[in-house]
Coordinates of N, CA, C and O in Angstrom, one line a residue:
M22 N 0.8 -1.2 0.0 CA 0.0 0.0 0.0 C 0.9 1.2 0.0 O 1.9 1.3 0.7
A23 N 0.5 2.2 -0.8 CA 1.3 3.5 -0.9 C 1.2 4.2 0.4 O 0.2 4.2 1.1
K24 N 2.3 4.9 0.7 CA 2.4 5.8 1.9 C 1.3 6.8 1.8 O 1.1 7.4 0.8
G25 N 0.6 7.1 3.0 CA -0.4 8.2 3.0 C -1.7 7.8 2.4 O -2.7 8.5 2.5
K26 N -1.8 6.6 1.9 CA -3.1 6.1 1.3 C -3.9 5.4 2.4 O -3.4 4.5 3.1
A27 N -5.1 5.8 2.6 CA -6.0 5.2 3.6 C -6.4 3.8 3.3 O -6.6 3.5 2.1
K28 N -6.4 2.9 4.3 CA -6.9 1.5 4.1 C -8.4 1.5 3.8 O -9.1 2.2 4.5
K29 N -8.8 0.8 2.8 CA -10.2 0.6 2.5 C -10.8 -0.3 3.5 O -10.3 -1.4 3.7
L30 N -12.0 0.1 4.1 CA -12.6 -0.7 5.1 C -13.9 -1.3 4.7 O -14.5 -2.1 5.4
N31 N -14.4 -1.0 3.5 CA -15.6 -1.7 3.0 C -15.5 -1.8 1.4 O -14.7 -1.1 0.8
L32 N -16.2 -2.7 0.9 CA -16.2 -2.9 -0.6 C -17.4 -2.2 -1.3 O -17.4 -2.0 -2.5
S33 N -18.4 -1.7 -0.5 CA -19.6 -1.2 -1.1 C -19.7 0.3 -1.3 O -20.5 0.8 -2.0
G34 N -18.7 1.0 -0.7 CA -18.8 2.5 -0.8 C -19.0 3.0 -2.2 O -19.9 3.9 -2.5
P35 N -18.1 2.6 -3.2 CA -18.3 3.2 -4.5 C -19.6 2.8 -5.2 O -20.2 3.6 -5.9
R36 N -20.2 1.6 -4.9 CA -21.5 1.3 -5.5 C -22.6 2.1 -4.8 O -23.5 2.5 -5.5
I37 N -22.5 2.3 -3.5 CA -23.5 3.1 -2.8 C -23.5 4.5 -3.4 O -24.5 5.1 -3.6
R38 N -22.3 5.1 -3.6 CA -22.2 6.4 -4.2 C -22.8 6.4 -5.6 O -23.6 7.4 -5.9
F39 N -22.5 5.4 -6.4 CA -23.1 5.3 -7.7 C -24.7 5.4 -7.7 O -25.3 6.1 -8.4
Y40 N -25.3 4.6 -6.8 CA -26.7 4.5 -6.7 C -27.3 5.8 -6.1 O -28.4 6.3 -6.5
R41 N -26.6 6.4 -5.2 CA -27.0 7.7 -4.6 C -27.1 8.8 -5.7 O -28.0 9.5 -5.9
Y42 N -26.0 8.9 -6.5 CA -25.9 9.8 -7.6 C -27.1 9.5 -8.6 O -27.7 10.4 -9.1
A43 N -27.3 8.2 -8.9 CA -28.3 7.9 -9.9 C -29.7 8.3 -9.4 O -30.6 8.6 -10.3
R44 N -29.9 8.4 -8.1 CA -31.2 8.8 -7.6 C -31.2 10.3 -7.4 O -32.3 10.9 -7.0
G45 N -30.1 11.0 -7.7 CA -30.1 12.5 -7.6 C -30.1 13.0 -6.1 O -30.6 14.1 -5.9
L46 N -29.6 12.2 -5.2 CA -29.6 12.5 -3.8 C -28.3 13.1 -3.4 O -27.2 12.6 -3.7
S47 N -28.3 14.2 -2.6 CA -27.1 14.7 -1.9 C -26.8 13.7 -0.8 O -27.7 12.9 -0.3
Q48 N -25.6 13.8 -0.2 CA -25.3 13.0 0.9 C -26.2 13.3 2.1 O -26.6 12.4 2.8
R49 N -26.6 14.5 2.3 CA -27.5 14.9 3.4 C -28.9 14.3 3.2 O -29.4 13.8 4.1
Q50 N -29.4 14.4 2.0 CA -30.7 13.8 1.7 C -30.7 12.3 1.9 O -31.6 11.7 2.4
F51 N -29.6 11.7 1.4 CA -29.5 10.2 1.6 C -29.4 9.9 3.1 O -30.1 8.9 3.5
A52 N -28.7 10.6 3.9 CA -28.6 10.4 5.3 C -30.0 10.5 5.9 O -30.4 9.7 6.8
M53 N -30.8 11.5 5.5 CA -32.2 11.6 6.0 C -33.0 10.4 5.6 O -33.8 10.0 6.5
E54 N -32.9 9.8 4.4 CA -33.6 8.6 4.1 C -33.2 7.5 5.0 O -34.1 6.7 5.4
L55 N -31.9 7.4 5.3 CA -31.4 6.3 6.2 C -32.0 6.5 7.6 O -32.4 5.5 8.2
N56 N -32.1 7.8 8.0 CA -32.6 8.1 9.3 C -34.1 7.6 9.4 O -34.5 7.1 10.4
F57 N -34.8 7.9 8.3 CA -36.2 7.5 8.3 C -36.4 6.0 8.4 O -37.4 5.5 9.0
L58 N -35.4 5.2 7.9 CA -35.5 3.8 8.1 C -35.0 3.3 9.4 O -35.1 2.1 9.7
G59 N -34.4 4.2 10.2 CA -34.0 3.8 11.6 C -32.5 3.8 11.8 O -32.0 3.5 12.9
W60 N -31.7 4.2 10.8 CA -30.2 4.2 10.9 C -29.9 5.7 11.2 O -30.0 6.5 10.3
M61 N -29.5 6.0 12.4 CA -29.1 7.4 12.7 C -27.7 7.7 12.2 O -26.7 7.3 12.9
I62 N -27.6 8.3 11.1 CA -26.4 8.6 10.4 C -26.5 10.0 9.9 O -27.6 10.5 9.5
D63 N -25.4 10.7 9.8 CA -25.4 12.1 9.2 C -24.6 12.1 7.9 O -24.1 11.1 7.4
R64 N -24.5 13.3 7.3 CA -23.9 13.4 6.0 C -22.4 13.0 6.1 O -21.9 12.3 5.2
S65 N -21.8 13.3 7.1 CA -20.4 12.9 7.3 C -20.2 11.4 7.3 O -19.3 10.8 6.8
G66 N -21.2 10.7 8.0 CA -21.1 9.2 8.0 C -21.3 8.6 6.6 O -20.7 7.6 6.3
V67 N -22.2 9.2 5.8 CA -22.4 8.8 4.5 C -21.1 9.0 3.7 O -20.7 8.1 2.9
A68 N -20.5 10.1 3.8 CA -19.3 10.4 3.1 C -18.2 9.4 3.4 O -17.4 8.9 2.5
K69 N -18.1 9.0 4.7 CA -17.1 8.0 5.1 C -17.4 6.6 4.5 O -16.4 5.9 4.2
I70 N -18.6 6.3 4.5 CA -19.0 5.0 3.8 C -18.6 5.0 2.4 O -17.9 4.1 1.9
E71 N -19.0 6.1 1.7 CA -18.7 6.1 0.2 C -17.2 6.2 0.0 O -16.7 5.6 -1.1
A72 N -16.4 6.8 0.9 CA -14.9 6.8 0.7 C -14.2 5.6 1.2 O -13.0 5.5 1.2
Q73 N -15.0 4.6 1.7 CA -14.5 3.4 2.2 C -13.6 3.5 3.5 O -12.7 2.7 3.7
L74 N -13.9 4.5 4.2 CA -13.2 4.8 5.4 C -13.7 4.2 6.7 O -13.1 4.2 7.7
V75 N -14.9 3.6 6.6 CA -15.5 2.9 7.7 C -16.0 1.5 7.3 O -16.3 1.3 6.1
W76 N -16.0 0.6 8.3 CA -16.5 -0.7 8.0 C -18.0 -0.7 8.0 O -18.7 0.0 8.7
L77 N -18.5 -1.6 7.1 CA -20.0 -1.8 7.0 C -20.3 -3.2 7.4 O -19.7 -4.2 7.0
G78 N -21.3 -3.4 8.2 CA -21.8 -4.7 8.6 C -22.7 -5.2 7.5 O -23.4 -4.4 6.8
D79 N -22.8 -6.5 7.3 CA -23.7 -7.1 6.3 C -25.1 -6.6 6.5 O -25.8 -6.4 5.5
F80 N -25.6 -6.5 7.7 CA -27.0 -6.1 8.0 C -27.2 -4.7 7.5 O -28.3 -4.3 7.1
Q81 N -26.2 -3.8 7.4 CA -26.4 -2.5 7.0 C -26.6 -2.4 5.5 O -27.3 -1.4 5.0
L82 N -26.2 -3.4 4.7 CA -26.5 -3.4 3.3 C -28.0 -3.4 3.0 O -28.4 -3.0 1.9
F83 N -28.7 -4.0 3.9 CA -30.2 -4.1 3.7 C -30.8 -2.7 3.7 O -31.8 -2.5 3.0
Y84 N -30.3 -1.7 4.4 CA -30.8 -0.4 4.3 C -30.6 0.2 2.9 O -31.5 0.8 2.4
F85 N -29.4 0.0 2.3 CA -29.2 0.5 1.0 C -30.1 -0.3 0.0 O -30.6 0.4 -1.0
R86 N -30.2 -1.6 0.2 CA -31.1 -2.3 -0.7 C -32.5 -1.8 -0.7 O -33.1 -1.6 -1.8
E87 N -33.0 -1.4 0.5 CA -34.3 -0.9 0.6 C -34.5 0.4 -0.1 O -35.5 0.7 -0.8
I88 N -33.5 1.3 0.1 CA -33.6 2.7 -0.5 C -33.5 2.6 -2.0 O -34.2 3.3 -2.8
F89 N -32.5 1.8 -2.5 CA -32.2 1.8 -3.9 C -33.0 0.8 -4.7 O -33.0 0.8 -5.9
S90 N -33.7 -0.1 -4.0 CA -34.5 -1.2 -4.7 C -33.7 -2.0 -5.6 O -34.0 -2.2 -6.8
V91 N -32.5 -2.5 -5.1 CA -31.6 -3.3 -5.9 C -31.3 -4.6 -5.1 O -31.6 -4.7 -3.9
E92 N -30.7 -5.6 -5.8 CA -30.3 -6.8 -5.2 C -29.1 -6.5 -4.4 O -28.2 -5.6 -4.7
L93 N -28.9 -7.2 -3.3 CA -27.7 -7.1 -2.4 C -26.4 -7.2 -3.2 O -25.5 -6.5 -3.0
S94 N -26.4 -8.2 -4.1 CA -25.2 -8.4 -4.9 C -24.7 -7.2 -5.7 O -23.6 -7.0 -6.0
S95 N -25.7 -6.3 -6.1 CA -25.3 -5.1 -6.9 C -24.6 -4.1 -6.0 O -24.1 -3.1 -6.6
L96 N -24.6 -4.3 -4.7 CA -23.9 -3.3 -3.8 C -22.4 -3.7 -3.6 O -21.7 -3.0 -2.9
L97 N -22.0 -4.8 -4.2 CA -20.7 -5.3 -4.1 C -20.0 -5.3 -5.5 O -20.6 -5.4 -6.5
P98 N -18.7 -5.1 -5.5 CA -18.0 -5.1 -6.8 C -18.1 -6.5 -7.4 O -18.2 -7.5 -6.7
H99 N -17.9 -6.5 -8.7 CA -18.0 -7.8 -9.4 C -16.7 -8.5 -9.5 O -15.6 -7.9 -9.7
V100 N -16.7 -9.8 -9.3 CA -15.5 -10.6 -9.5 C -15.5 -10.8 -11.0 O -16.5 -11.0 -11.7
H101 N -14.3 -10.7 -11.6 CA -14.2 -10.6 -13.1 C -14.2 -11.9 -13.8 O -14.0 -12.0 -15.0
G102 N -14.4 -13.0 -13.1 CA -14.6 -14.3 -13.8 C -14.2 -15.4 -12.9 O -13.5 -15.2 -11.9
P103 N -14.6 -16.6 -13.2 CA -14.4 -17.7 -12.4 C -12.9 -18.1 -12.3 O -12.5 -18.7 -11.3
Q104 N -12.1 -17.7 -13.2 CA -10.7 -18.0 -13.2 C -9.9 -17.1 -12.2 O -8.8 -17.4 -11.8
E105 N -10.5 -16.0 -11.8 CA -9.8 -15.1 -10.8 C -9.9 -15.7 -9.4 O -11.0 -16.0 -9.0
N106 N -8.8 -15.8 -8.8 CA -8.7 -16.3 -7.4 C -9.4 -15.3 -6.5 O -9.1 -14.1 -6.5
F107 N -10.3 -15.8 -5.7 CA -11.1 -14.9 -4.8 C -10.2 -14.1 -3.9 O -10.4 -12.9 -3.7
Y108 N -9.2 -14.6 -3.3 CA -8.3 -13.9 -2.4 C -7.5 -12.8 -3.1 O -7.3 -11.8 -2.5
D109 N -7.1 -13.1 -4.3 CA -6.4 -12.1 -5.1 C -7.3 -10.9 -5.4 O -6.9 -9.8 -5.3
W110 N -8.5 -11.3 -5.8 CA -9.5 -10.2 -6.1 C -9.8 -9.4 -4.8 O -9.9 -8.2 -4.9
L111 N -10.0 -10.0 -3.7 CA -10.3 -9.3 -2.4 C -9.1 -8.4 -2.1 O -9.4 -7.2 -1.7
E112 N -7.9 -8.9 -2.1 CA -6.8 -8.0 -1.8 C -6.7 -6.9 -2.7 O -6.4 -5.7 -2.3
K113 N -6.9 -7.1 -4.0 CA -6.9 -6.0 -5.0 C -8.0 -5.0 -4.7 O -7.8 -3.8 -4.8
S114 N -9.2 -5.5 -4.4 CA -10.3 -4.6 -4.1 C -10.1 -3.7 -2.9 O -10.6 -2.6 -2.9
L115 N -9.4 -4.2 -2.0 CA -9.1 -3.5 -0.7 C -7.7 -2.8 -0.8 O -7.3 -2.2 0.2
D116 N -7.0 -2.8 -1.9 CA -5.7 -2.2 -2.1 C -4.7 -2.8 -1.0 O -4.0 -2.0 -0.4
R117 N -4.8 -4.0 -0.7 CA -3.9 -4.6 0.2 C -2.8 -5.4 -0.6 O -3.1 -6.0 -1.6
P118 N -1.6 -5.5 -0.1 CA -0.6 -6.3 -0.8 C -1.0 -7.7 -0.8 O -1.5 -8.3 0.1
N119 N -0.7 -8.4 -1.9 CA -0.9 -9.8 -2.1 C -0.1 -10.6 -1.2 O 1.1 -10.2 -0.9
S120 N -0.6 -11.6 -0.6 CA 0.1 -12.4 0.4 C 1.3 -13.1 -0.2 O 2.2 -13.5 0.5
N121 N 1.4 -13.2 -1.6 CA 2.5 -13.7 -2.2 C 3.6 -12.7 -2.4 O 4.8 -13.0 -2.8
E122 N 3.3 -11.4 -2.2 CA 4.3 -10.3 -2.4 C 5.1 -10.1 -1.1 O 4.5 -10.3 0.0
K123 N 6.3 -9.7 -1.2 CA 7.1 -9.4 -0.1 C 6.7 -8.1 0.5 O 6.5 -7.2 -0.3
A124 N 6.7 -8.0 1.8 CA 6.4 -6.7 2.4 C 7.6 -5.7 2.1 O 8.7 -6.1 2.1
E125 N 7.2 -4.4 1.9 CA 8.2 -3.4 1.7 C 8.9 -3.0 3.0 O 8.3 -3.0 4.0
H126 N 10.2 -2.8 2.9 CA 10.9 -2.4 4.1 C 11.4 -1.0 3.9 O 11.8 -0.5 3.0

């Protein structure tokens, strides 16, 4: 991982941002919709989710599914094919060094 680059803590942030934009919602408006469903979150919390700076629980994805009317799987990035190793894909998605690579010193 490059110096100064924040570690990604969730995989869904970019997809959530995509669907929020598609609905024409500001982060504040989106936070209000989440509040209506019972998740007490503010604009800053939404921004952190979208920037992948906070961890998301699997149960929280159901809030997004409800608002966006999408399948849960559409809130996750796509694996590019059956030939791709899941662990390589996950490390790449989270910008983590591959376990086969040597740590930088």
